[in-house]
C-alpha cells in the first residue's frame, strides 16, 4: 500500500515537473508551488497516518506476544502439575500392585491354613470316632464309664489316684492308667 502511494507521489512530481517545464510565468509557478506544497502536505499526512497505523500494529503485536508468553507460562505450569499428578498416580498404582500382591499372598496363606485346619479337623474327627469306639467298648465289656468331671475323685476313694493322674499326664499311656486304677479298685474291694 505504501508502494502505491509512493508511485502516486512520484507520478504527481513528474506531472508537476512537466507542467513546470512547459510554463514560464511566475503566476503559474506560484500555483505549481502551491500544488506541490499541497501534494507534499497530503503525502506527509498520509505517511503520518500510515506510521500511526504501523505503530498500533507493533503495539498490538507486542501485546499479542505478551499474551502468548503468559499463556505459555500457564501451559507450562499446568504441564508441571499434570506431570506431578501422573507421578502420584504411578506411585499409587505401584502401591496398589503391592497391596494386591500382599492380598493374594494372604489369600493363598489363608487357603493353606484352611486346608491344614480342615485336614486336622478330619483327623480329629477320625480320632474322636476311634476314642468313642474305645469308650463304648470299655463301657459295654468292662462296665467302665469315662466322664469328664471337674473334681478329681473316684467312688470309692483311691489313695494313689493323684499319682496315677500325674503318670498318665507324663507318659500319655492311658491303658497303663486304667490298669493301675483297676488294680487299686480291686485291692480296695478285697481289703
Short mmCIF file of C-alpha atoms in Angstrom, two decimals:
data_model
loop_
_atom_site.label_atom_id
_atom_site.label_comp_id
_atom_site.label_asym_id
_atom_site.label_seq_id
_atom_site.Cartn_x
_atom_site.Cartn_y
_atom_site.Cartn_z
CA UNK A 1 0.00 0.00 0.00
CA UNK A 2 2.88 2.38 0.78
CA UNK A 3 4.42 1.48 -2.57
CA UNK A 4 1.19 2.51 -4.33
CA UNK A 5 1.25 5.84 -2.57
CA UNK A 6 4.92 6.32 -3.42
CA UNK A 7 4.11 5.60 -7.07
CA UNK A 8 1.29 8.16 -6.91
CA UNK A 9 3.63 10.68 -5.32
CA UNK A 10 6.25 10.02 -7.98
CA UNK A 11 3.60 10.46 -10.68
CA UNK A 12 2.42 13.76 -9.16
CA UNK A 13 6.04 15.02 -9.02
CA UNK A 14 6.55 14.06 -12.67
CA UNK A 15 3.34 15.86 -13.62
CA UNK A 16 4.47 18.84 -11.62
CA UNK A 17 7.87 18.85 -13.39
CA UNK A 18 6.26 18.56 -16.81
CA UNK A 19 3.94 21.49 -16.07
CA UNK A 20 6.86 23.45 -14.67
CA UNK A 21 8.94 22.96 -17.81
CA UNK A 22 6.09 23.95 -20.11
CA UNK A 23 5.22 27.24 -18.40
CA UNK A 24 7.28 30.39 -17.92
CA UNK A 25 5.08 32.60 -15.94
CA UNK A 26 5.60 33.37 -12.32
CA UNK A 27 1.92 33.10 -11.57
CA UNK A 28 1.88 29.61 -12.84
CA UNK A 29 4.99 28.97 -10.79
CA UNK A 30 3.28 30.10 -7.67
CA UNK A 31 0.30 27.89 -8.48
CA UNK A 32 2.53 24.98 -9.15
CA UNK A 33 4.45 25.67 -5.97
CA UNK A 34 1.20 25.71 -4.02
CA UNK A 35 0.10 22.50 -5.73
CA UNK A 36 3.45 20.97 -4.92
CA UNK A 37 3.19 22.06 -1.27
CA UNK A 38 -0.36 20.71 -1.07
CA UNK A 39 0.66 17.37 -2.54
CA UNK A 40 3.65 17.18 -0.16
CA UNK A 41 1.39 18.07 2.76
CA UNK A 42 -1.17 15.42 1.71
CA UNK A 43 1.59 12.89 1.27
CA UNK A 44 3.03 13.75 4.72
CA UNK A 45 -0.41 13.38 6.29
CA UNK A 46 -0.92 10.01 4.61
CA UNK A 47 2.54 8.91 5.75
CA UNK A 48 1.77 10.10 9.26
CA UNK A 49 -1.47 8.06 9.27
CA UNK A 50 0.39 5.03 7.95
CA UNK A 51 3.09 5.39 10.61
CA UNK A 52 0.45 5.64 13.33
CA UNK A 53 -1.25 2.53 11.95
CA UNK A 54 2.08 0.71 11.91
CA UNK A 55 2.80 1.81 15.48
CA UNK A 56 -0.61 0.47 16.52
CA UNK A 57 0.18 -2.76 14.68
CA UNK A 58 3.53 -3.02 16.51
CA UNK A 59 1.78 -2.35 19.84
CA UNK A 60 -0.84 -5.00 19.07
CA UNK A 61 1.89 -7.39 18.04
CA UNK A 62 3.75 -6.78 21.31
CA UNK A 63 0.52 -7.21 23.29
CA UNK A 64 -0.22 -10.47 21.49
CA UNK A 65 3.34 -11.58 22.13
CA UNK A 66 2.90 -10.82 25.86
CA UNK A 67 -0.39 -12.71 25.91
CA UNK A 68 1.25 -15.68 24.20
CA UNK A 69 4.09 -15.54 26.73
CA UNK A 70 1.59 -15.54 29.62
CA UNK A 71 -0.34 -18.37 28.01
CA UNK A 72 2.88 -20.35 27.57
CA UNK A 73 3.69 -19.85 31.26
CA UNK A 74 0.22 -21.04 32.24
CA UNK A 75 0.56 -24.02 29.92
CA UNK A 76 3.94 -24.86 31.44
CA UNK A 77 2.52 -24.63 34.99
CA UNK A 78 -0.37 -26.87 34.02
CA UNK A 79 2.03 -29.27 32.34
CA UNK A 80 4.18 -29.39 35.50
CA UNK A 81 1.08 -30.00 37.64
CA UNK A 82 -0.03 -32.71 35.26
CA UNK A 83 3.38 -34.38 35.43
CA UNK A 84 3.21 -34.29 39.24
CA UNK A 85 -0.26 -35.84 39.15
CA UNK A 86 0.94 -38.52 36.74
CA UNK A 87 3.84 -39.31 39.08
CA UNK A 88 1.43 -39.54 42.02
CA UNK A 89 -0.88 -41.82 40.05
CA UNK A 90 2.06 -44.05 39.12
CA UNK A 91 3.08 -44.19 42.78
CA UNK A 92 -0.48 -45.09 43.81
CA UNK A 93 -0.60 -47.68 41.05
CA UNK A 94 2.59 -49.27 42.36
CA UNK A 95 1.18 -49.21 45.90
CA UNK A 96 -1.98 -50.83 44.57
CA UNK A 97 0.07 -53.54 42.86
CA UNK A 98 2.00 -54.20 46.08
CA UNK A 99 -1.22 -54.32 48.09
CA UNK A 100 -2.83 -56.60 45.51
CA UNK A 101 0.17 -58.93 45.70
CA UNK A 102 0.00 -58.87 49.51
CA UNK A 103 -3.71 -59.65 49.40
CA UNK A 104 -3.05 -62.52 47.01
CA UNK A 105 -0.32 -63.87 49.32
CA UNK A 106 -2.66 -63.59 52.30
CA UNK A 107 -5.41 -65.38 50.36
CA UNK A 108 -3.02 -68.18 49.48
CA UNK A 109 -1.81 -68.41 53.09
CA UNK A 110 -5.42 -68.40 54.30
CA UNK A 111 -6.24 -71.17 51.84
CA UNK A 112 -3.26 -73.23 53.04
CA UNK A 113 -4.18 -72.71 56.69
CA UNK A 114 -7.82 -73.50 55.95
CA UNK A 115 -6.71 -76.73 54.26
CA UNK A 116 -4.46 -77.54 57.21
CA UNK A 117 -7.31 -76.88 59.64
CA UNK A 118 -9.68 -78.95 57.52
CA UNK A 119 -7.19 -81.82 57.45
CA UNK A 120 -6.64 -81.50 61.22
CA UNK A 121 -10.41 -81.45 61.82
CA UNK A 122 -10.84 -84.58 59.72
CA UNK A 123 -8.02 -86.29 61.63
CA UNK A 124 -9.53 -85.17 64.96
CA UNK A 125 -12.97 -86.41 63.89
CA UNK A 126 -11.46 -89.77 62.96
CA UNK A 127 -9.55 -89.91 66.24
CA UNK A 128 -12.72 -88.97 68.16
CA UNK A 129 -14.58 -91.82 66.41
CA UNK A 130 -11.84 -94.24 67.46
CA UNK A 131 -11.84 -92.92 71.03
CA UNK A 132 -15.64 -93.07 71.19
CA UNK A 133 -15.48 -96.63 69.89
CA UNK A 134 -12.91 -97.45 72.57
CA UNK A 135 -15.04 -95.73 75.26
CA UNK A 136 -18.11 -97.70 74.11
CA UNK A 137 -16.06 -100.89 74.19
CA UNK A 138 -14.91 -100.19 77.78
CA UNK A 139 -18.47 -99.38 78.80
CA UNK A 140 -20.00 -102.46 77.15
CA UNK A 141 -17.31 -105.02 78.09
CA UNK A 142 -15.96 -103.71 81.37
CA UNK A 143 -18.81 -101.60 82.67
CA UNK A 144 -16.37 -98.70 82.88
CA UNK A 145 -17.79 -95.30 82.06
CA UNK A 146 -15.46 -92.42 81.33
CA UNK A 147 -16.92 -89.00 82.10
CA UNK A 148 -15.41 -85.62 82.25
CA UNK A 149 -15.60 -84.22 85.74
CA UNK A 150 -14.19 -81.08 87.30
CA UNK A 151 -13.27 -82.65 90.65
CA UNK A 152 -10.55 -85.35 90.59
CA UNK A 153 -12.14 -88.06 92.68
CA UNK A 154 -13.47 -91.60 92.45
CA UNK A 155 -16.05 -93.66 94.26
CA UNK A 156 -14.78 -95.44 96.29
CA UNK A 157 -11.91 -93.11 97.01
CA UNK A 158 -8.47 -94.29 95.86
CA UNK A 159 -5.37 -93.17 97.74
CA UNK A 160 -2.95 -93.27 94.76
CA UNK A 161 -5.29 -91.59 92.24
CA UNK A 162 -3.28 -88.31 92.13
CA UNK A 163 -0.10 -90.28 91.41
CA UNK A 164 -1.85 -92.25 88.64
CA UNK A 165 -3.09 -88.98 87.08
CA UNK A 166 0.40 -87.48 87.18
CA UNK A 167 1.83 -90.58 85.42
CA UNK A 168 -0.79 -90.50 82.67
CA UNK A 169 -0.03 -86.79 82.05
CA UNK A 170 3.70 -87.52 81.77
CA UNK A 171 3.54 -90.73 79.72
CA UNK A 172 0.23 -90.24 77.91
CA UNK A 173 -0.29 -94.01 78.40
CA UNK A 174 -4.00 -94.30 79.18
CA UNK A 175 -4.03 -98.11 79.15
CA UNK A 176 -1.45 -98.22 81.95
CA UNK A 177 -3.54 -95.67 83.89
CA UNK A 178 -6.68 -97.82 83.56
CA UNK A 179 -4.77 -100.96 84.55
CA UNK A 180 -3.34 -99.24 87.66
CA UNK A 181 -6.76 -97.80 88.67
CA UNK A 182 -8.35 -101.23 88.20
CA UNK A 183 -5.71 -102.87 90.39
CA UNK A 184 -6.22 -100.19 93.02
CA UNK A 185 -10.02 -100.70 92.99
CA UNK A 186 -9.61 -104.43 93.15
CA UNK A 187 -7.23 -104.10 96.10
CA UNK A 188 -9.64 -101.71 97.84
CA UNK A 189 -12.61 -104.05 97.35
CA UNK A 190 -10.72 -107.14 98.60
CA UNK A 191 -9.25 -105.38 101.63
#
